[in-house]
CSV table of C-alpha atoms and ligand atoms in Angstrom, one decimal:
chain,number,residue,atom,x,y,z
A,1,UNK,CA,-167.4,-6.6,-50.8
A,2,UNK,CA,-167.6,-3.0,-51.8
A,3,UNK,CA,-164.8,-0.8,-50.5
A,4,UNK,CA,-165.5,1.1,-47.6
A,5,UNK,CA,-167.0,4.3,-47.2
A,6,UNK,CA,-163.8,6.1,-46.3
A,7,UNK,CA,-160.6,5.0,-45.8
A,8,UNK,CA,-157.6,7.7,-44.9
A,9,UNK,CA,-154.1,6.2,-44.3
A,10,UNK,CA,-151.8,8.7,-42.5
A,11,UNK,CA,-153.1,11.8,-43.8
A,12,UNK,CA,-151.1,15.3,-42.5
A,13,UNK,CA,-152.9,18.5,-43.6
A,14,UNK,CA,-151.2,21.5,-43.2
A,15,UNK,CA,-153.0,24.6,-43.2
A,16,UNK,CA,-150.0,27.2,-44.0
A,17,UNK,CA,-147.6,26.8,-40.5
A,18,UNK,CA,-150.5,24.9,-38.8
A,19,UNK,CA,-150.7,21.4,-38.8
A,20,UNK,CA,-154.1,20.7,-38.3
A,21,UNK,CA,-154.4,16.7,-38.8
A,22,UNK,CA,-151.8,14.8,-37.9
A,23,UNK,CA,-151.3,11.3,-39.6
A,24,UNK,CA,-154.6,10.1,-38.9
A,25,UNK,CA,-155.6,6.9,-39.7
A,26,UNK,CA,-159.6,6.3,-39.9
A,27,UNK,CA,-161.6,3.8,-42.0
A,28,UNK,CA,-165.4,4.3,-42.0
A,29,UNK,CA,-167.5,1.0,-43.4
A,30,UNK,CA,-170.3,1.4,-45.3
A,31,UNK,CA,-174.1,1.7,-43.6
A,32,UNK,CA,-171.9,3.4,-40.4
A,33,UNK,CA,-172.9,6.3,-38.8
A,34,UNK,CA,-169.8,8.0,-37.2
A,35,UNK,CA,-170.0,11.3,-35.3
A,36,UNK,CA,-166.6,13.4,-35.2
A,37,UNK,CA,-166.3,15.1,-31.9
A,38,UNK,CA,-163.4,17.1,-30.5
A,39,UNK,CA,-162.9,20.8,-29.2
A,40,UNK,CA,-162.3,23.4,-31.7
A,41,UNK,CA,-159.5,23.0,-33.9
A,42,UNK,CA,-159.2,19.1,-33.4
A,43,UNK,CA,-159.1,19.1,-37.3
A,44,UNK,CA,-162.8,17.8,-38.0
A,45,UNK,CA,-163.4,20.3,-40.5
A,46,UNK,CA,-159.9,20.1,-41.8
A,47,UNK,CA,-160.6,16.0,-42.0
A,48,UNK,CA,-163.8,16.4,-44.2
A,49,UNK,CA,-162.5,19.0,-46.3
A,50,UNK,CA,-159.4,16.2,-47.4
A,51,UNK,CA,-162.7,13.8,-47.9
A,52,UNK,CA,-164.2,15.6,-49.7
A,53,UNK,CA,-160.7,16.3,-52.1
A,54,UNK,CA,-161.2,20.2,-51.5
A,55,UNK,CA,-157.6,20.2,-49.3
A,56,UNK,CA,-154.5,18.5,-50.6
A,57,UNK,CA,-153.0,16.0,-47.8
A,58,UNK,CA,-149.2,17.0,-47.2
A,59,UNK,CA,-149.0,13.5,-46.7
A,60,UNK,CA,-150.8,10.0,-46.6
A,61,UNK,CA,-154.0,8.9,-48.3
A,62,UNK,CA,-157.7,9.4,-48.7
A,63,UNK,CA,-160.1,7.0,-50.6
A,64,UNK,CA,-163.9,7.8,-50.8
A,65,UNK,CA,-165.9,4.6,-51.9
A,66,UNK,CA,-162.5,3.0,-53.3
A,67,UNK,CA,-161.6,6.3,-54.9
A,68,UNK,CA,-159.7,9.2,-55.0
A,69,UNK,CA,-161.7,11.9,-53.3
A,70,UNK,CA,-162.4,14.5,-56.0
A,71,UNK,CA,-164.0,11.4,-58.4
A,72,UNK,CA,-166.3,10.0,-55.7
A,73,UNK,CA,-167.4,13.5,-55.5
A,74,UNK,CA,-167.9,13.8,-59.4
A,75,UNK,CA,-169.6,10.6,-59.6
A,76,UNK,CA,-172.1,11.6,-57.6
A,77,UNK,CA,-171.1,9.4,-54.4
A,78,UNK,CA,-170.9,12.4,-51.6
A,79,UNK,CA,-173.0,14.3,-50.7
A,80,UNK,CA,-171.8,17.6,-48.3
A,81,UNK,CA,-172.6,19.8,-45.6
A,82,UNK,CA,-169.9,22.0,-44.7
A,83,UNK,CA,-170.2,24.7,-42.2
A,84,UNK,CA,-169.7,27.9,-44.5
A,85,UNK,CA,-171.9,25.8,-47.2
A,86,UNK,CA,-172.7,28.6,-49.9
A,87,UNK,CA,-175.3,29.3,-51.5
A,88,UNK,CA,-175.8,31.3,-54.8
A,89,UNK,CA,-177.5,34.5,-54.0
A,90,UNK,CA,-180.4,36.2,-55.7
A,91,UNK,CA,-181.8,32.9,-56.6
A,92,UNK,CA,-185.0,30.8,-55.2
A,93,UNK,CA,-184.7,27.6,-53.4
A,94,UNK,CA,-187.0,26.2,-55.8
A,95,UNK,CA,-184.5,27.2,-59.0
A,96,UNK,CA,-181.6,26.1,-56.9
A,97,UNK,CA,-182.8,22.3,-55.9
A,98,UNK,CA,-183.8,22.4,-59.5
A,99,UNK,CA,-180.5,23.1,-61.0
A,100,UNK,CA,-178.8,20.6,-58.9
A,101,UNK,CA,-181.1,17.8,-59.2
A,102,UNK,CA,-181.3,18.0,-62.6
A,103,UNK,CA,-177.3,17.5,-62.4
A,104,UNK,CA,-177.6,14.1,-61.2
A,105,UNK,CA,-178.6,10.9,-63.3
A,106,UNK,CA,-180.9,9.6,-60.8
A,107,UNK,CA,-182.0,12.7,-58.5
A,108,UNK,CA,-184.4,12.1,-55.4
A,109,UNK,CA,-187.6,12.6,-56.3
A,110,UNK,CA,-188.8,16.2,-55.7
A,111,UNK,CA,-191.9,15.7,-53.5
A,112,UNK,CA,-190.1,12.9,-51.2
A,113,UNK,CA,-186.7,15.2,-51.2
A,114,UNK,CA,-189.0,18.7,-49.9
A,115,UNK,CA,-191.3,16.6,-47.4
A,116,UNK,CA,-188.1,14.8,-46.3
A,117,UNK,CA,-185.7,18.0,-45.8
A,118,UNK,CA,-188.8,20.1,-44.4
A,119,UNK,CA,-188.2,22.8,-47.2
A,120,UNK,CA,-191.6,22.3,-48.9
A,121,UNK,CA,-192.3,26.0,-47.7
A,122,UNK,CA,-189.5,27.6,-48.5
A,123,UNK,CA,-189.2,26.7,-52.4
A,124,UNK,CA,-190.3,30.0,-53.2
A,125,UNK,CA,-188.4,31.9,-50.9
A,126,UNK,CA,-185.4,34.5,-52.1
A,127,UNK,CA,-181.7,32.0,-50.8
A,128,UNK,CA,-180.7,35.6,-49.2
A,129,UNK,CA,-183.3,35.9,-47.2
A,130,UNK,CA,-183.1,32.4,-45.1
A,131,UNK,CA,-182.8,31.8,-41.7
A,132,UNK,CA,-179.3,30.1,-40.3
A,133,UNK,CA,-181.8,26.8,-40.0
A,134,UNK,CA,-183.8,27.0,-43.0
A,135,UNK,CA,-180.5,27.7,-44.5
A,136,UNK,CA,-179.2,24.5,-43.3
A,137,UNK,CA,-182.1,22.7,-44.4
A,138,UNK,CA,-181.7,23.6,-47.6
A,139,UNK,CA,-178.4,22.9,-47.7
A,140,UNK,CA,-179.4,19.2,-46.7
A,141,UNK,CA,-181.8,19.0,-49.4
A,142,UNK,CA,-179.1,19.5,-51.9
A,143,UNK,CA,-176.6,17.2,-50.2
A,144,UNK,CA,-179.5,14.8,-50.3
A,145,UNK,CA,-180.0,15.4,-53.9
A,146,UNK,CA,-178.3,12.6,-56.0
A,147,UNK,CA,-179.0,10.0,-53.3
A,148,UNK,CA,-175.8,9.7,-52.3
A,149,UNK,CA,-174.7,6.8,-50.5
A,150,UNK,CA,-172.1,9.0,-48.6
A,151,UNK,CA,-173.1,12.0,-46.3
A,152,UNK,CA,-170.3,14.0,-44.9
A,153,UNK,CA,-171.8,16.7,-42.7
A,154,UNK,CA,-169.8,19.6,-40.7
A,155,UNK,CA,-172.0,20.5,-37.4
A,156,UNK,CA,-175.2,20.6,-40.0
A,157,UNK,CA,-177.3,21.1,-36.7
A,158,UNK,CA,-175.1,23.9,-35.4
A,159,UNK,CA,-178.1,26.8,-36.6
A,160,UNK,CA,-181.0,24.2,-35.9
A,161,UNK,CA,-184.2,25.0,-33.3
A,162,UNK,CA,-184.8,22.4,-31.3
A,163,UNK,CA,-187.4,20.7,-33.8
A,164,UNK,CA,-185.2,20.8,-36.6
A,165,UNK,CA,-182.7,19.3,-35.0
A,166,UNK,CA,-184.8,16.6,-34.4
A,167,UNK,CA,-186.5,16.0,-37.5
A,168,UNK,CA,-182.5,16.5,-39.1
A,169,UNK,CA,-181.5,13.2,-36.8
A,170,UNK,CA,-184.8,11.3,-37.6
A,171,UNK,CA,-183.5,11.6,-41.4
A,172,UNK,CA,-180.9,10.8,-40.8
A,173,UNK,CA,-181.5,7.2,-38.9
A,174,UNK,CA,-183.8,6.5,-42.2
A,175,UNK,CA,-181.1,7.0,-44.5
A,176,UNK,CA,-179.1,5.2,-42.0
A,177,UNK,CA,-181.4,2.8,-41.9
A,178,UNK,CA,-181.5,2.3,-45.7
A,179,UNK,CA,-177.5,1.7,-45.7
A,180,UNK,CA,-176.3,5.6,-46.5
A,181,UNK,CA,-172.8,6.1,-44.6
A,182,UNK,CA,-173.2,9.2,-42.0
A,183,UNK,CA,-170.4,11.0,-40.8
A,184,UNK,CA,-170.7,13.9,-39.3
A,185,UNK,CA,-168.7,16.7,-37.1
A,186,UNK,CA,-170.6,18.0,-34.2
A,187,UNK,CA,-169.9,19.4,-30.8
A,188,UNK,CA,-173.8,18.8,-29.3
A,189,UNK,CA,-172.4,15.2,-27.6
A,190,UNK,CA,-176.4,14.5,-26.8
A,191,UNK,CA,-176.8,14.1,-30.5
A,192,UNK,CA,-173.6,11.6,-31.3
A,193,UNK,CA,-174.5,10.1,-27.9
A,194,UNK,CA,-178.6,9.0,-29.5
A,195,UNK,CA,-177.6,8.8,-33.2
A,196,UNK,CA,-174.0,7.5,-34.3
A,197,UNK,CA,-173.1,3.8,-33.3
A,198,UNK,CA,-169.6,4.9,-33.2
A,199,UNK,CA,-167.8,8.2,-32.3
A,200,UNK,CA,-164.3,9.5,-33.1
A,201,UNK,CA,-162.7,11.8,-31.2
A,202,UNK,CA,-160.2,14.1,-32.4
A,203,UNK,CA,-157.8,16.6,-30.5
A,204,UNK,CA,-154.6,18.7,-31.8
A,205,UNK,CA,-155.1,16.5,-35.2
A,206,UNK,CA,-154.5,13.2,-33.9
A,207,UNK,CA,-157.0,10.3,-33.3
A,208,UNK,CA,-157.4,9.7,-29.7
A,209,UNK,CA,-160.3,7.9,-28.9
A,210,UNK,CA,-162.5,5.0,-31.9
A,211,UNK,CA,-165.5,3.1,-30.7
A,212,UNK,CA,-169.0,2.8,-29.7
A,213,UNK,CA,-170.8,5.8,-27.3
A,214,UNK,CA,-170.6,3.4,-24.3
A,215,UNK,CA,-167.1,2.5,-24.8
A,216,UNK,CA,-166.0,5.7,-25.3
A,217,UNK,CA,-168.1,6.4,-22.2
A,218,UNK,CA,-166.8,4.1,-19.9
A,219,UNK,CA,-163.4,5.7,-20.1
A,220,UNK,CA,-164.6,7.7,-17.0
A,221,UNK,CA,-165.2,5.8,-14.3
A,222,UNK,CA,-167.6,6.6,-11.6
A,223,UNK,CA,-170.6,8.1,-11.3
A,224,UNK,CA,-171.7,11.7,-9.9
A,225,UNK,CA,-174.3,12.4,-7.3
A,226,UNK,CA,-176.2,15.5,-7.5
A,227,UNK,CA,-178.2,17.5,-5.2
A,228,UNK,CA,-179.6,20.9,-3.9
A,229,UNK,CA,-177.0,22.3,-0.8
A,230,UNK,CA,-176.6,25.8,0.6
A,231,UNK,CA,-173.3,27.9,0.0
A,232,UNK,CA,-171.0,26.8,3.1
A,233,UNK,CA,-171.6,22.9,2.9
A,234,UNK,CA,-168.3,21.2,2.6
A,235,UNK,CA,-168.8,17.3,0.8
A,236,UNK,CA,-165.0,16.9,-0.4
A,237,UNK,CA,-164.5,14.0,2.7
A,238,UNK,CA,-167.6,12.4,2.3
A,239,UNK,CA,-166.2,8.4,1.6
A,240,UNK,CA,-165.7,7.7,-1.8
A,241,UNK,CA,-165.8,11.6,-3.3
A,242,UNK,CA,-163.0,12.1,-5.9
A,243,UNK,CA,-164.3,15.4,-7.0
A,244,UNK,CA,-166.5,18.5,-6.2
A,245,UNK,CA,-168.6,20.8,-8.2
A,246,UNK,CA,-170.9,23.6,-7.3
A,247,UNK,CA,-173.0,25.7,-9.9
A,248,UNK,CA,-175.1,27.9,-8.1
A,249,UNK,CA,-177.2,26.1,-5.1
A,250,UNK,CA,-176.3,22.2,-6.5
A,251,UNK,CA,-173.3,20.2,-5.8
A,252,UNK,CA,-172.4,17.4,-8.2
A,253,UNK,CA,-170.2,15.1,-6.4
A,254,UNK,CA,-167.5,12.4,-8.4
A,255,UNK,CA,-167.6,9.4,-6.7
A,256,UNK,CA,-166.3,5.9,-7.1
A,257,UNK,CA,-169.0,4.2,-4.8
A,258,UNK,CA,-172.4,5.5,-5.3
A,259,UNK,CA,-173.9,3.3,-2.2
A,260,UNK,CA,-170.9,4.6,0.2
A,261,UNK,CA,-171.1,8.4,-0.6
A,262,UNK,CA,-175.2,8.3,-0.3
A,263,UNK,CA,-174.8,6.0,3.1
A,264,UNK,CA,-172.5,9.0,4.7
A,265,UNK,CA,-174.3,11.7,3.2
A,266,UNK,CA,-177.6,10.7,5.0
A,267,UNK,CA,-175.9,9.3,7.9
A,268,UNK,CA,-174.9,13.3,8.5
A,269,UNK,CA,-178.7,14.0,8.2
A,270,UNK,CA,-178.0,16.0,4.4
A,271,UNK,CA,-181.5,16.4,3.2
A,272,UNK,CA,-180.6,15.3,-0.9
A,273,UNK,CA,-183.3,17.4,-1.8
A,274,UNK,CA,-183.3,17.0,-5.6
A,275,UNK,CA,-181.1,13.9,-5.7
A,276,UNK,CA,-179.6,12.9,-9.2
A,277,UNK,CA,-177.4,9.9,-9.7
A,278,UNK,CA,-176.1,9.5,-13.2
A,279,UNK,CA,-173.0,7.4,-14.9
A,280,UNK,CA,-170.0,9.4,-17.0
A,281,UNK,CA,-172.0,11.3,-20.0
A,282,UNK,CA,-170.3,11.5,-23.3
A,283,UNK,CA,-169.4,14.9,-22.3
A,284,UNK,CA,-167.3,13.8,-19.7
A,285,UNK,CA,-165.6,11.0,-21.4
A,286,UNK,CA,-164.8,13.2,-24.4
A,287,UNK,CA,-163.4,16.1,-21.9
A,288,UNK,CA,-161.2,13.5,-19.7
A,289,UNK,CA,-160.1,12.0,-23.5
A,290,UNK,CA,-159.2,15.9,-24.6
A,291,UNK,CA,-157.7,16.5,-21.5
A,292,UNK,CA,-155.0,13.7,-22.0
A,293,UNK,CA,-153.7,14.4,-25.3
A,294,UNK,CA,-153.2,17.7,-24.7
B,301,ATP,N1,-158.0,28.1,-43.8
B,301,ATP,C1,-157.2,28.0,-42.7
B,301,ATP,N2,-156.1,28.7,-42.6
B,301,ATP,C2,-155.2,28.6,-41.6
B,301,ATP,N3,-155.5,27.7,-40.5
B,301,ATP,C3,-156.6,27.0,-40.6
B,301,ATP,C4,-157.5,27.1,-41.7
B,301,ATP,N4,-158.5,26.2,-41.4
B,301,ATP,C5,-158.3,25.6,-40.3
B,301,ATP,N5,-157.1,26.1,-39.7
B,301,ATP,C6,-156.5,25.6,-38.5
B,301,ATP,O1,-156.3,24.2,-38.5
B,301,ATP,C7,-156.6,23.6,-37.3
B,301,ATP,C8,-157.8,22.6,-37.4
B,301,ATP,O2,-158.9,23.4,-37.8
B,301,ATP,P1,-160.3,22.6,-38.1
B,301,ATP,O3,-161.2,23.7,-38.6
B,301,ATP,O4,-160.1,21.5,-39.0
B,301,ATP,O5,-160.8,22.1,-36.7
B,301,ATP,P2,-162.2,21.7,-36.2
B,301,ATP,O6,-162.0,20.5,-35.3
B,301,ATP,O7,-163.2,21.5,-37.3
B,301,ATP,O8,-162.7,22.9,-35.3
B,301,ATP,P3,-164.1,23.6,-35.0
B,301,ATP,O9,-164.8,22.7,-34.0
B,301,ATP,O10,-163.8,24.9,-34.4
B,301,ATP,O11,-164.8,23.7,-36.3
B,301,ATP,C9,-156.9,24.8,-36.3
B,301,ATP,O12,-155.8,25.1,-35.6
B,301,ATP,C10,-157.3,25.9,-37.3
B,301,ATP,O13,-157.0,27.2,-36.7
């Protein structure tokens, strides 16, 4: 069996006086796609930065595909996002894939890299003169470069329109999909909701949730009911309500017993217009997660 992807054993960064991780422990398989989410300062970036051997642990381990971080790195194993990713100024894109790819025994061949990392237009463009999303994009490209069979990415979507974003994620589950290990930091839950099959949360440095989406999910209980009220309406003795919420003209109502709190509601002759039941999104789960360890 090769040796996992990651594997970090107790590992305390300390950034200065902070101590941004906390001895966490956190293997990552190989062919896994693992989304890091937590609010800022959780120690995500801090987390990939000891991966990727660029911070020195004040304590515990870090192995990257069986070795120490800075040689899976050299050997071509990793390849990085980070979220102030540089770029060498007054060059082209073109010269810059170039220089990289030819760095690498085995690059990704050119055509398939560009058509792959949408940056087939921008080869000729000036690196100083990129938008935050074709920025990122090219960023990719070069992450993507030596076909590595590790990606660590930090928010890599964070700069993204809409389509990019999606095009990023439908990369992604190829190279998934062809065994490359994903883990990446984000804070848009939707995306590690669709595309990682398991999600880490992180808060004050520490570990405090591991698992799949749904289990991570079903931490919250309950579901919420949502619907269109005027200002005034009162709904917090409805049966079954643990919690309301009004933004502007809609109410979202917690509630432990979806059939109970819809029987009373109509029974009092409210009209539901726009009626929305939904389960315990990501969001929520991560929120009600973060709120407990703090
Ligand atoms: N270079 C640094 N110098 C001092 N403190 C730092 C440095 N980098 C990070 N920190 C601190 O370490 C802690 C963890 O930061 P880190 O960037 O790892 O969190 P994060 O989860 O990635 O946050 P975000 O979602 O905001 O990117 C925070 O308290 C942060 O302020």
């Amino acid at each position: 069996m090769p040796p996992d992807a990651l594997d970090i054993s107790g590992l305390t960064v300390r950034h200065g006086e902070v101590l941004a991780v906390d001895g966490l422990d956190l293997r990552i398989g190989r062919g896994e796609t693992v989304a890091l989410l937590g609010p800022n300062g959780a120690g995500k970036s801090t987390t990939v930065g000891a991966a990727l051997g660029l911070l020195r642990p004040a304590a515990g381990t870090v192995r990257v595909l069986g070795r120490p971080p800075a040689d899976a790195v050299r050997a071509g194993g990793v390849g990085a996002m980070l979220q102030h990713g540089g770029l060498p100024g007054e060059a082209r894109v073109g010269e810059v894939l170039h220089l990289v790819r030819r760095s690498y025994a085995d690059p990704w061949p050119l055509d398939d890299l560009v058509a792959t990392t949408g940056t087939g237009g921008l080869l000729g463009r000036d690196v100083d003169a990129l938008s935050g999303g074709q920025r990122q994009r090219v960023l990719l490209a070069l992450a993507l470069s030596g076909q590595p069979p590790l990606l660590l990415l930090d928010e890599p979507t964070s700069a993204m329109d809409v389509e990019g974003r999606r095009a990023f994620w439908t990369t992604m589950r190829d190279l998934a999909a062809r065994g490359t290990t994903v883990v990446f930091a984000t804070h848009h839950l939707e995306e590690a909701d669709a595309v990682a099959d398991r999600v880490v949360v992180m808060a004050g440095g520490r570990l405090v949730a591991d698992g799949p989406s749904a289990g991570i999910r079903s931490v919250v209980a309950g579901r919420t009911v949502r619907f269109s009220a005027p200002d005034g309406a009162a709904f917090d003795r409805v049966p079954a309500v643990t919690g309301v919420d009004r933004v502007g003209g809609t109410v979202a109502l917690a509630t432990t017993d979806v059939e109970a709190t819809l029987r009373a509601l109509l029974a009092d002759g409210v009209p539901l217009i726009d009626l929305e039941v939904r389960g315990a999104s990501l969001e929520d789960a991560v929120l009600s997660l973060v709120g407990g360890a703090r």
